[in-house]
Short mmCIF file of N, CA and C in Angstrom, two decimals:
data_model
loop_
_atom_site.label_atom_id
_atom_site.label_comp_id
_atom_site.label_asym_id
_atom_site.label_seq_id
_atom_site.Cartn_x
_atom_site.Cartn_y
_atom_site.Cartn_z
N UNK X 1 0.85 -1.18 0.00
CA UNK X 1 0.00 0.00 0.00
C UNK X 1 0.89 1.23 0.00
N UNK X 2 0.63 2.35 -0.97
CA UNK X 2 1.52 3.63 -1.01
C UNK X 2 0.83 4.28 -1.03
N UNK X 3 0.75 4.69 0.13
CA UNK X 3 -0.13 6.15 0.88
C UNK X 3 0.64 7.54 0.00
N UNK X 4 -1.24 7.97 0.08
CA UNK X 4 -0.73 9.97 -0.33
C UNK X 4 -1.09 10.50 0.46
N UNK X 5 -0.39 11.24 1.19
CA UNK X 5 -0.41 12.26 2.36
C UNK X 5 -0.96 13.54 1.56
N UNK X 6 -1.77 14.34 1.92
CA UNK X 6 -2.38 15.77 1.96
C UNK X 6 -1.79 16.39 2.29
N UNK X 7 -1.98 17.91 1.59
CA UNK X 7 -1.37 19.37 2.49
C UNK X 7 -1.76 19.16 3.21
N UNK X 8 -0.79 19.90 4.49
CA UNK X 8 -1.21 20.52 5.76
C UNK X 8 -1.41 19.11 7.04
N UNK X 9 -1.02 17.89 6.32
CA UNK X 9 -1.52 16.82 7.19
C UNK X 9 -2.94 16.84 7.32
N UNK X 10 -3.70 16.99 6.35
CA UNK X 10 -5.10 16.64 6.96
C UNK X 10 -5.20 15.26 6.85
N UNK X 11 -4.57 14.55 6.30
CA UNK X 11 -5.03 12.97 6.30
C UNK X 11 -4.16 12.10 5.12
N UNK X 12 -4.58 10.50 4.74
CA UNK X 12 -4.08 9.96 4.19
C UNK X 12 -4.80 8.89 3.04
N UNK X 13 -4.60 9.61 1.97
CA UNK X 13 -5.51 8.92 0.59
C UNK X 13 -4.84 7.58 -0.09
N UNK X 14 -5.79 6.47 -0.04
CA UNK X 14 -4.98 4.89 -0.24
C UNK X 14 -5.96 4.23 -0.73
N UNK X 15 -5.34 3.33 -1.44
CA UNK X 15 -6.18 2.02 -1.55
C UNK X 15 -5.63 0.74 -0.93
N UNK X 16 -5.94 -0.13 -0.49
CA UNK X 16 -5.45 -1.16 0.24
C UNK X 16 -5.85 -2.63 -0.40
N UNK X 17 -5.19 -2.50 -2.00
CA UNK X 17 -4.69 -3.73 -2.41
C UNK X 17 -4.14 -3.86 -2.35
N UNK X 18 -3.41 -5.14 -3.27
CA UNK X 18 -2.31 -5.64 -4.13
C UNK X 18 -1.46 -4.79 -5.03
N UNK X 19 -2.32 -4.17 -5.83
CA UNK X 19 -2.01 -3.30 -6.99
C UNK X 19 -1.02 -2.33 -6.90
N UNK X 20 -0.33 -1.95 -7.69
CA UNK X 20 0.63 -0.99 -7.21
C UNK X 20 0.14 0.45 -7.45
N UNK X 21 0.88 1.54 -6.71
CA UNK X 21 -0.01 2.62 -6.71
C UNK X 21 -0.40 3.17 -8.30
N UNK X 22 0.79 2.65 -9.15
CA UNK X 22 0.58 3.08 -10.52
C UNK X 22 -0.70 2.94 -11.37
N UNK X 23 -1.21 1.89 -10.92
CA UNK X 23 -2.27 0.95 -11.60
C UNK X 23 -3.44 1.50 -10.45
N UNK X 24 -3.39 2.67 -9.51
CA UNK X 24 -4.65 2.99 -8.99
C UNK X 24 -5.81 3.23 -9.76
N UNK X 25 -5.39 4.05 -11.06
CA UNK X 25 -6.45 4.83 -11.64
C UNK X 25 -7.12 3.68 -12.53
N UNK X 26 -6.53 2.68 -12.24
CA UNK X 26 -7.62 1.66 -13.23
C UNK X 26 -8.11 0.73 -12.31
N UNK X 27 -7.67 0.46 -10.80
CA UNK X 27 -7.98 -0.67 -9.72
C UNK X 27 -9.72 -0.76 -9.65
N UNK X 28 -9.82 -1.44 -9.88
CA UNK X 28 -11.87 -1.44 -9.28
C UNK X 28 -11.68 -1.38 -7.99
N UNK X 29 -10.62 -1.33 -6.81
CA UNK X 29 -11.02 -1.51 -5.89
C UNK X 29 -11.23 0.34 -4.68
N UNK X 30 -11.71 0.50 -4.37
CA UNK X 30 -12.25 1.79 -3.44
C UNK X 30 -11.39 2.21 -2.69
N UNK X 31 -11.62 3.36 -2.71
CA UNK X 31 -10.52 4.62 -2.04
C UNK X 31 -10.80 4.65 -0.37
N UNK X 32 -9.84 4.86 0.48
CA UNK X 32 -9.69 4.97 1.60
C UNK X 32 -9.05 6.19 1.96
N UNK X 33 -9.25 6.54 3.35
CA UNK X 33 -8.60 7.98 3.81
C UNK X 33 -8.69 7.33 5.42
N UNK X 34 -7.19 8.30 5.80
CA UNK X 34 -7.18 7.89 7.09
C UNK X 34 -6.88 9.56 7.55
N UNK X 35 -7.39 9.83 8.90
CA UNK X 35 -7.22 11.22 9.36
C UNK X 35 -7.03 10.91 10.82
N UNK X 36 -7.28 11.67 11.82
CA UNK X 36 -6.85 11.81 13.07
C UNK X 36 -8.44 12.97 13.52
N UNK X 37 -9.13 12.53 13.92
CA UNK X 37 -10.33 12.82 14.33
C UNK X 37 -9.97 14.08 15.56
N UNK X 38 -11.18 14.83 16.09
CA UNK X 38 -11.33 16.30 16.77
C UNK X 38 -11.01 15.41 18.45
N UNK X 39 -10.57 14.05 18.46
CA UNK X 39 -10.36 13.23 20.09
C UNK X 39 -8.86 12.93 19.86
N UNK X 40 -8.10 13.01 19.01
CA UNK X 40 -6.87 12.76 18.47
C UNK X 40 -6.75 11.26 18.10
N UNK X 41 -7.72 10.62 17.91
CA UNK X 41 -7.82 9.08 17.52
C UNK X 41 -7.83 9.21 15.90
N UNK X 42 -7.07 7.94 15.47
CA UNK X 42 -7.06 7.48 14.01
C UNK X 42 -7.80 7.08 13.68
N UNK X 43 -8.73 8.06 12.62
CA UNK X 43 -10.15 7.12 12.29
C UNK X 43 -9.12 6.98 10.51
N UNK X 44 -10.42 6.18 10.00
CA UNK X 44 -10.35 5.44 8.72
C UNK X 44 -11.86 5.40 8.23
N UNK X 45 -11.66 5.55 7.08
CA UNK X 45 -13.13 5.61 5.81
C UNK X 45 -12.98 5.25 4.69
N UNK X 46 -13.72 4.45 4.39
CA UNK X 46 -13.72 3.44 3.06
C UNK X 46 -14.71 3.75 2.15
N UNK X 47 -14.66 3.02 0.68
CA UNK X 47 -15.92 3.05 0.16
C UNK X 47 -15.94 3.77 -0.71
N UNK X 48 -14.61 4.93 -1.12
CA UNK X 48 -15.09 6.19 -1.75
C UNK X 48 -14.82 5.16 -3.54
N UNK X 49 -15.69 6.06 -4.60
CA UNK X 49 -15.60 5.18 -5.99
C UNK X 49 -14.42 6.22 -6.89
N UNK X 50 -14.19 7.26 -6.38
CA UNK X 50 -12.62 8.11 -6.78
C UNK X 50 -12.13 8.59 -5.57
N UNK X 51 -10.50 8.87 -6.37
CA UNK X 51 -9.71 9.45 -5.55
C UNK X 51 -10.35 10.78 -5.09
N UNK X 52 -11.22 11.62 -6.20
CA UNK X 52 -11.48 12.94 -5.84
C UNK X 52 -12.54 13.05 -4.64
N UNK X 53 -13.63 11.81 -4.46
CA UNK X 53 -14.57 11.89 -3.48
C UNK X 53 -13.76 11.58 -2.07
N UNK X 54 -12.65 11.04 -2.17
CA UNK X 54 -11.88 10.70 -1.15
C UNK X 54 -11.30 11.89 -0.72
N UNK X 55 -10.53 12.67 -1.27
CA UNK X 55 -10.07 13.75 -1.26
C UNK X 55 -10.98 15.07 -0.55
N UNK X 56 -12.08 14.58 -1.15
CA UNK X 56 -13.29 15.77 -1.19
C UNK X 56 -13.92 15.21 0.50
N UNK X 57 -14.04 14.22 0.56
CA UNK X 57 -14.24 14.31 2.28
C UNK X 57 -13.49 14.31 3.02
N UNK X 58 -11.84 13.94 2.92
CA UNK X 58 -10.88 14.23 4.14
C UNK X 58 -11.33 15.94 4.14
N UNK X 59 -11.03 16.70 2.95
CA UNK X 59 -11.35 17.78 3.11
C UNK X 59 -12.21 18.41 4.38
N UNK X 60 -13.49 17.89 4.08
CA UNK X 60 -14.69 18.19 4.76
C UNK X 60 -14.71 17.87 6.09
N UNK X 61 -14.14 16.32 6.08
CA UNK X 61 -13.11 16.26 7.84
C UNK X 61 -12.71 17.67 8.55
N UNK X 62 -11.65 17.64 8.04
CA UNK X 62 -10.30 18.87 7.87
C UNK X 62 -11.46 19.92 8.45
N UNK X 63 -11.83 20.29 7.64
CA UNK X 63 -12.67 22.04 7.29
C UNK X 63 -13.29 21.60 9.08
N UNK X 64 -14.81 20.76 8.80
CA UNK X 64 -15.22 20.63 10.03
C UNK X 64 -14.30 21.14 11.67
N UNK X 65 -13.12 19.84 11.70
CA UNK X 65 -12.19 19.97 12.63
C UNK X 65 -11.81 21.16 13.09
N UNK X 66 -11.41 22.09 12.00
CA UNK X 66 -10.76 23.30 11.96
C UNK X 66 -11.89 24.09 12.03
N UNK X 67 -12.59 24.11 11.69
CA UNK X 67 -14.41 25.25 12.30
C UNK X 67 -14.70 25.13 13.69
N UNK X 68 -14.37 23.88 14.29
CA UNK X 68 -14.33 23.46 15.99
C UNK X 68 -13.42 24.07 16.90
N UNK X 69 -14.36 24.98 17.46
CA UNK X 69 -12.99 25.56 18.58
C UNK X 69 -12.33 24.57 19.43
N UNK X 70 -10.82 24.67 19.35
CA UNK X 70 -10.04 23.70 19.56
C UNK X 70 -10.22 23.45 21.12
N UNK X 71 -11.06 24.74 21.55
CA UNK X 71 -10.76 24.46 23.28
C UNK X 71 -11.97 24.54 23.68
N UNK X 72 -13.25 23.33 23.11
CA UNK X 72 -14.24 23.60 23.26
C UNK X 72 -14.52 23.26 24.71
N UNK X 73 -13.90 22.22 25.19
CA UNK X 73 -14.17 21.74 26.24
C UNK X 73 -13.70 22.59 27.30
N UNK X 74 -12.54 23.26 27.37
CA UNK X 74 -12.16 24.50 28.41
C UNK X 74 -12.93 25.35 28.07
N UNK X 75 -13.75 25.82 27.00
CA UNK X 75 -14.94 27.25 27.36
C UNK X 75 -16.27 26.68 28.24
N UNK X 76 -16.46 25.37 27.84
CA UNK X 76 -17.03 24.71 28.64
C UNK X 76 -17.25 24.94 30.28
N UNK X 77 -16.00 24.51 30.38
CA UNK X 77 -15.69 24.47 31.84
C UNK X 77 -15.89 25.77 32.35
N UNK X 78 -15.30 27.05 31.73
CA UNK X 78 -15.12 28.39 32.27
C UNK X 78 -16.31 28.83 32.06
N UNK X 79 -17.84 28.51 31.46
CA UNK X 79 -18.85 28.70 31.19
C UNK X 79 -19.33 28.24 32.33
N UNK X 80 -18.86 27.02 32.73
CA UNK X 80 -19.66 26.91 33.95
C UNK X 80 -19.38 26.86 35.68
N UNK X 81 -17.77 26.85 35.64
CA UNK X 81 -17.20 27.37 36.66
C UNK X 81 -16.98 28.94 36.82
N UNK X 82 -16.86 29.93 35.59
CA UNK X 82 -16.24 30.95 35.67
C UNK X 82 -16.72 31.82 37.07
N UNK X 83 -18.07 31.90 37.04
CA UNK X 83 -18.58 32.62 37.97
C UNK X 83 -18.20 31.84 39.29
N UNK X 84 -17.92 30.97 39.74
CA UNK X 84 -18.17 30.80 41.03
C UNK X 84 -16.35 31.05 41.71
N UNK X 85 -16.62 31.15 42.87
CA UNK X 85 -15.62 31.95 43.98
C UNK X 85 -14.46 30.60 43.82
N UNK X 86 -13.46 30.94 43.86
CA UNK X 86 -12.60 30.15 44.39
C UNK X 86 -12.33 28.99 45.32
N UNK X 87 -12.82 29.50 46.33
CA UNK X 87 -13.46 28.93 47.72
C UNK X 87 -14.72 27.83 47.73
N UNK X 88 -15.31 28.26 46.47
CA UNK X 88 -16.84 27.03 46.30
C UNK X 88 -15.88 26.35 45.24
N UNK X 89 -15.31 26.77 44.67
CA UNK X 89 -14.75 25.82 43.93
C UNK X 89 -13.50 24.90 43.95
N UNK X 90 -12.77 25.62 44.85
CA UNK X 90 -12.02 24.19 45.40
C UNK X 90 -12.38 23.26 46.56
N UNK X 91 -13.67 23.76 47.41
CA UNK X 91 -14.34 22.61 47.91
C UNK X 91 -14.89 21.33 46.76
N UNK X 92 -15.59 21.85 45.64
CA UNK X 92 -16.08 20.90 44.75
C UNK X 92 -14.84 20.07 44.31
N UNK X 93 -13.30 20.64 43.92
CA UNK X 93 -12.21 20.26 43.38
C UNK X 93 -11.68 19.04 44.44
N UNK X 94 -11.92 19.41 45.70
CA UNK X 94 -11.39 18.42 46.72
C UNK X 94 -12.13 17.35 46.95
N UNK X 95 -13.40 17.06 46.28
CA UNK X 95 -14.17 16.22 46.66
C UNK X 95 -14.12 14.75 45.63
N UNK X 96 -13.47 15.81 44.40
CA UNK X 96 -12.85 14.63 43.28
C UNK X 96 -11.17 14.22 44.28
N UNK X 97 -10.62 14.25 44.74
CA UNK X 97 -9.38 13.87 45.10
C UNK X 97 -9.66 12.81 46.02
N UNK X 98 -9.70 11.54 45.44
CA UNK X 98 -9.74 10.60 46.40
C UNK X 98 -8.75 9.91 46.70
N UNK X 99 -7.64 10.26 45.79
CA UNK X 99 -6.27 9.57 45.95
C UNK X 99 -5.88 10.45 47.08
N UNK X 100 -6.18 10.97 47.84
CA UNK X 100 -4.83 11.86 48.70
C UNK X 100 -5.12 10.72 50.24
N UNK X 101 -4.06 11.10 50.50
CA UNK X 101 -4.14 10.43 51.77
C UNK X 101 -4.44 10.99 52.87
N UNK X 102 -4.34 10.68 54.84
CA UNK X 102 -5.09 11.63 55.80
C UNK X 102 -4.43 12.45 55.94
N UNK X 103 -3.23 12.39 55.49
CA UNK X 103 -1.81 13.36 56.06
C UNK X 103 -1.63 14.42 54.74
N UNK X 104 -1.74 13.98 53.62
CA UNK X 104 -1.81 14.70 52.54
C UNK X 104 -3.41 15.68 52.51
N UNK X 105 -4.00 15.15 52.88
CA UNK X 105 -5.43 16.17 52.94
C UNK X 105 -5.08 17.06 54.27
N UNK X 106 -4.68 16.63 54.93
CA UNK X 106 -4.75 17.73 56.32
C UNK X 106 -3.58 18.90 55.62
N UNK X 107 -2.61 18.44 54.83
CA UNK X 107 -1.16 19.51 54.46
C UNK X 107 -2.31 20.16 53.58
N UNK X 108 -2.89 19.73 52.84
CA UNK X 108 -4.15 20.71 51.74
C UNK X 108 -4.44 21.55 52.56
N UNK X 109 -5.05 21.19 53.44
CA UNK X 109 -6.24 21.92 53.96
C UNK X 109 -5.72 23.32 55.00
N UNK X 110 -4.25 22.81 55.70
CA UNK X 110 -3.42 23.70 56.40
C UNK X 110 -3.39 25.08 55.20
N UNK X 111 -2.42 24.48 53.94
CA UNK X 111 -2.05 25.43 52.52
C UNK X 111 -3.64 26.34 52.59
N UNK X 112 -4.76 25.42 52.47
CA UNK X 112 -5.48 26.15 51.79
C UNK X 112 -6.01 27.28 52.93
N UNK X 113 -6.36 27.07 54.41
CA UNK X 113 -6.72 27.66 55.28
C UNK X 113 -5.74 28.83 55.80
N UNK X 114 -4.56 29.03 55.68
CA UNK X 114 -3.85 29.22 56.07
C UNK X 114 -2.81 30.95 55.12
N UNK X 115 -2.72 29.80 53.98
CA UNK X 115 -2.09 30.92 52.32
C UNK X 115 -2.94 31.13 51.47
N UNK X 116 -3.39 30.17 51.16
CA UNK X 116 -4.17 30.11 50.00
C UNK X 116 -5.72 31.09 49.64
N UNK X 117 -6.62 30.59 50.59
CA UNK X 117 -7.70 31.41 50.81
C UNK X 117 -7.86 32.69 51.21
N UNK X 118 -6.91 33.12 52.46
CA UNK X 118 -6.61 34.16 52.75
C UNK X 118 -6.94 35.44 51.41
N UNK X 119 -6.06 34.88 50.82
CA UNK X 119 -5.63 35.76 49.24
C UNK X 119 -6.51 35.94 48.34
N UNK X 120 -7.16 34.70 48.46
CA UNK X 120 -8.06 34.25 46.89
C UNK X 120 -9.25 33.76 46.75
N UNK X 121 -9.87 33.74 48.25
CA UNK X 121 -10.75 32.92 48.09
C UNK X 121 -12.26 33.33 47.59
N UNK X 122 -12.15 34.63 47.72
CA UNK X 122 -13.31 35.46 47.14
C UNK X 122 -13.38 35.40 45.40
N UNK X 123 -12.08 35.04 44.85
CA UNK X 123 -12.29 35.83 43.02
C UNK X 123 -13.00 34.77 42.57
N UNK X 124 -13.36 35.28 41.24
CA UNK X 124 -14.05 34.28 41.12
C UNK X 124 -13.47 33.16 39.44
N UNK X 125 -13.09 32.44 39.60
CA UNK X 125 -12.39 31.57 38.52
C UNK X 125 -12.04 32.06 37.62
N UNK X 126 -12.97 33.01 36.67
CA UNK X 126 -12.52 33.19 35.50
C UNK X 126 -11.62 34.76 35.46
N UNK X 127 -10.99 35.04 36.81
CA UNK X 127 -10.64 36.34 36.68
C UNK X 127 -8.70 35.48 36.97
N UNK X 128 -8.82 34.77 37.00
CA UNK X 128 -7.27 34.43 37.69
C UNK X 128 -6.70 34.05 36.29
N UNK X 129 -5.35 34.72 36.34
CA UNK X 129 -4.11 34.92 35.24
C UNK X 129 -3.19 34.80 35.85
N UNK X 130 -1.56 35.23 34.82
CA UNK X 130 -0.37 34.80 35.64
C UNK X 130 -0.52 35.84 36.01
N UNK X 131 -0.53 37.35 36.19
CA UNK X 131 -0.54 38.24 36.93
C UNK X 131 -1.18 38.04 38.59
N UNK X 132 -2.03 37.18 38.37
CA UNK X 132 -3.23 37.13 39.72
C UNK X 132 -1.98 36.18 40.85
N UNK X 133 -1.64 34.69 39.91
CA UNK X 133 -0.36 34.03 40.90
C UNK X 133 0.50 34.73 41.20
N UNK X 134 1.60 35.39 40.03
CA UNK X 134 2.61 36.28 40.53
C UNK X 134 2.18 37.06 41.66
N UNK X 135 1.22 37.49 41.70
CA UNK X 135 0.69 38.87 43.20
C UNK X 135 0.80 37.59 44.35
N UNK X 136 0.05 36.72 44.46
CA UNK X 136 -0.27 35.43 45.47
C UNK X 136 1.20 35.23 45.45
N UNK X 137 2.20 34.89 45.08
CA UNK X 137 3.39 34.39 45.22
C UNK X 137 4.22 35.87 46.12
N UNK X 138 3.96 36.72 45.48
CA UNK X 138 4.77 38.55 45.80
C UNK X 138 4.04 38.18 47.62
N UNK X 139 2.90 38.08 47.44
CA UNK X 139 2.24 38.35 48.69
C UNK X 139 3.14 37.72 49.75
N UNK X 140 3.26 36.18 49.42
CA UNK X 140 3.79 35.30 50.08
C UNK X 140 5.37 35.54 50.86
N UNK X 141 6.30 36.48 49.65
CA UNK X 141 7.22 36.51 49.81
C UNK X 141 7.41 37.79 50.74
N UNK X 142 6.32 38.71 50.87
CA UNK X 142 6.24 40.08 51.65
C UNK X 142 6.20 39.61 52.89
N UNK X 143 4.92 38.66 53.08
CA UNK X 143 4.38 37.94 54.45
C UNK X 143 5.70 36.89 54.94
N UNK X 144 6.73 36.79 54.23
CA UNK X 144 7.98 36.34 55.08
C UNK X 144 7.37 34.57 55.01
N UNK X 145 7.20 33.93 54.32
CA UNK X 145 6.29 32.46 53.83
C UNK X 145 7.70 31.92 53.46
N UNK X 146 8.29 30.47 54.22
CA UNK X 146 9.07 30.03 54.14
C UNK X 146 8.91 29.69 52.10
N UNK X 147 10.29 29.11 51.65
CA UNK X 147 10.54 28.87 50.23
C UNK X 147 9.62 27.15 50.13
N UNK X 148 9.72 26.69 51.39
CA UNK X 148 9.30 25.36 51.09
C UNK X 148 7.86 25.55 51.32
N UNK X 149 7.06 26.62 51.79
CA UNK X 149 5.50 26.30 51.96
C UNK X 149 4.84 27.45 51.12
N UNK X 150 6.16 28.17 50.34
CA UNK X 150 5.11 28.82 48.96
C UNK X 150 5.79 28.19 47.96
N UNK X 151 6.41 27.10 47.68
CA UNK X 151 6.43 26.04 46.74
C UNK X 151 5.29 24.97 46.64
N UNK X 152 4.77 24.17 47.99
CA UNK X 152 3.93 24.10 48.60
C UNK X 152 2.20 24.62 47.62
N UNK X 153 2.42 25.39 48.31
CA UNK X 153 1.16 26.89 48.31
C UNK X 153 0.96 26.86 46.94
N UNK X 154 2.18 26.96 46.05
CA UNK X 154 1.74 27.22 44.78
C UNK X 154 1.48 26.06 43.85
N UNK X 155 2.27 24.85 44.43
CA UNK X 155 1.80 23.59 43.66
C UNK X 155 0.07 23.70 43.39
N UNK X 156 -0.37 23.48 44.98
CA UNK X 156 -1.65 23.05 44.66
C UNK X 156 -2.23 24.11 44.28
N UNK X 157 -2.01 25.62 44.56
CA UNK X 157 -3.06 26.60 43.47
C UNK X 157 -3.32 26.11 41.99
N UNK X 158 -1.74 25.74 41.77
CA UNK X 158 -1.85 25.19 39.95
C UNK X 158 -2.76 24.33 39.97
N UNK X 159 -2.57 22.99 41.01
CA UNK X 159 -3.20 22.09 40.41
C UNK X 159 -4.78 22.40 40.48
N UNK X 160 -5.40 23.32 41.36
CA UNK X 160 -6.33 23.58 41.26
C UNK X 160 -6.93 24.16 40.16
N UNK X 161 -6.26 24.98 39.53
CA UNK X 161 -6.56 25.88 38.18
C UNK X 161 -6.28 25.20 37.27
N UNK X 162 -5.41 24.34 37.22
CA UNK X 162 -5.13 23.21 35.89
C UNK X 162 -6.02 22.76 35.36
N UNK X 163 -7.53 22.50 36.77
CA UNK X 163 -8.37 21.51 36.19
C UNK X 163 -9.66 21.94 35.83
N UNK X 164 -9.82 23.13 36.03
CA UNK X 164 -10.55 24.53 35.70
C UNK X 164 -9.97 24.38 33.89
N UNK X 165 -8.63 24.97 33.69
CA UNK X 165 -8.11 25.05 32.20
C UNK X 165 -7.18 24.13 31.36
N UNK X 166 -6.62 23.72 32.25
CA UNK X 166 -6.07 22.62 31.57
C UNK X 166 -4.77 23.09 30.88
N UNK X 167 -3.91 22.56 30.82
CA UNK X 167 -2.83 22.50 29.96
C UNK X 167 -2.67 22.53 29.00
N UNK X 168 -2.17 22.59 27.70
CA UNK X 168 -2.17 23.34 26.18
C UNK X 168 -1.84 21.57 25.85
N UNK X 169 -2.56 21.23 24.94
CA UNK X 169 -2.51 19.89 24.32
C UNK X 169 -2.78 18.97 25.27
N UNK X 170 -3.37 18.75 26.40
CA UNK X 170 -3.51 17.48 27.24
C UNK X 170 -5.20 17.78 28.10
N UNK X 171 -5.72 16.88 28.67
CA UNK X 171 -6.82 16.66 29.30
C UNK X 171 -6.33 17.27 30.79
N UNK X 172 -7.59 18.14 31.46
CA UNK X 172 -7.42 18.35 32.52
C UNK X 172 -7.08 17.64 33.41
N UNK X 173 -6.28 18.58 34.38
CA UNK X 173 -6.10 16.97 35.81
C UNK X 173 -6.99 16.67 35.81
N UNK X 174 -8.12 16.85 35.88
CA UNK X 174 -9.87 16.33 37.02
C UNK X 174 -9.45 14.84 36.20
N UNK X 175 -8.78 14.90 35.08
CA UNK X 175 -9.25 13.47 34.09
C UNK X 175 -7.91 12.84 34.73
N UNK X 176 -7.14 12.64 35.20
CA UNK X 176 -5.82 12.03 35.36
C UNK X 176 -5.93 11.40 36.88
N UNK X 177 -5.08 10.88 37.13
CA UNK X 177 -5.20 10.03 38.43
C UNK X 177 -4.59 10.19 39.47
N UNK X 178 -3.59 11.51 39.23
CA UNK X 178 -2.70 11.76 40.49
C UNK X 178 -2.34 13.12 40.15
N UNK X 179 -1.74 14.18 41.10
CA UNK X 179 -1.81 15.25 40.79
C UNK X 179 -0.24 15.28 40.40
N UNK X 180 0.33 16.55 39.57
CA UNK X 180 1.40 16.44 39.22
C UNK X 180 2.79 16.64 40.34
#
């Protein structure tokens, strides 16, 4: 089989005989396309009776994909977390953490009672940027906050906001099994 790759990587136009690619344009046998779907999975489609209808729907793949806001699922989230406080929302965030242990939830809960809330616990999700941490970190370092408990402090802010937005190419923590 001698695959034709598309501009731009949208996908991959084949037939999957015997035949050599030379002898496509006379093969009776049906055109295939392989692409990489809007979940990042390898789909495959068969059936087409030319190369051009083959062509003509990776296209339409493609186009679709690319009309899909890439971060549909983070407007999602900020659609429906944005409004709420910090404070309601990392109670809800802690209630998914079932991996932590009694000693690891009590160090949470010290961070969060202690640094964390103090600072932040009023805003409300969709207002926090790196400007908003940098201040929470400045704060920390004014308030005389040892190096090891605003390392601490700031782990879990991330991981809290990670799962609010998520990381650039990967699934939120909420989806993963351990925090980073």
């Amino acid at each position: 089989m001698a695959a034709t790759t598309t501009a731009h990587g949208m996908g991959t136009i084949f037939k999957d005989c015997g035949h050599a690619s030379s002898y496509w344009s006379k093969c009776p046998h049906g055109w295939k396309i392989r692409y990489r779907n809007a979940a990042g999975k390898q789909t495959e489609a068969s059936g087409f009776a030319t190369r051009e209808k083959a062509a003509e729907r990776l296209s339409t793949v493609h186009n679709e994909k690319q009309a899909k806001p890439a971060n549909q699922a983070k407007a999602e989230r900020i659609a429906r977390y944005g409004q709420m406080r910090f404070d309601e929302y990392t109670a809800e965030w802690k209630q998914g953490q079932r991996h932590l242990a009694p000693a690891s939830l009590s160090h949470l809960d010290s961070l969060l009672q202690h640094h964390i809330f103090p600072a932040l616990s009023s805003r409300r999700m969709n207002t926090f940027d790196h400007k908003v941490v940098d201040g929470f970190i400045r704060t920390m370092e004014r308030n005389s906050v040892g190096l090891a408990t605003q390392s601490n402090a700031f782990d879990k802010l991330k991981a809290v906001l990670l799962t609010l937005i998520g990381p650039p190419g990967q699934a939120p923590l909420a989806h993963r099994t351990r925090l980073p």
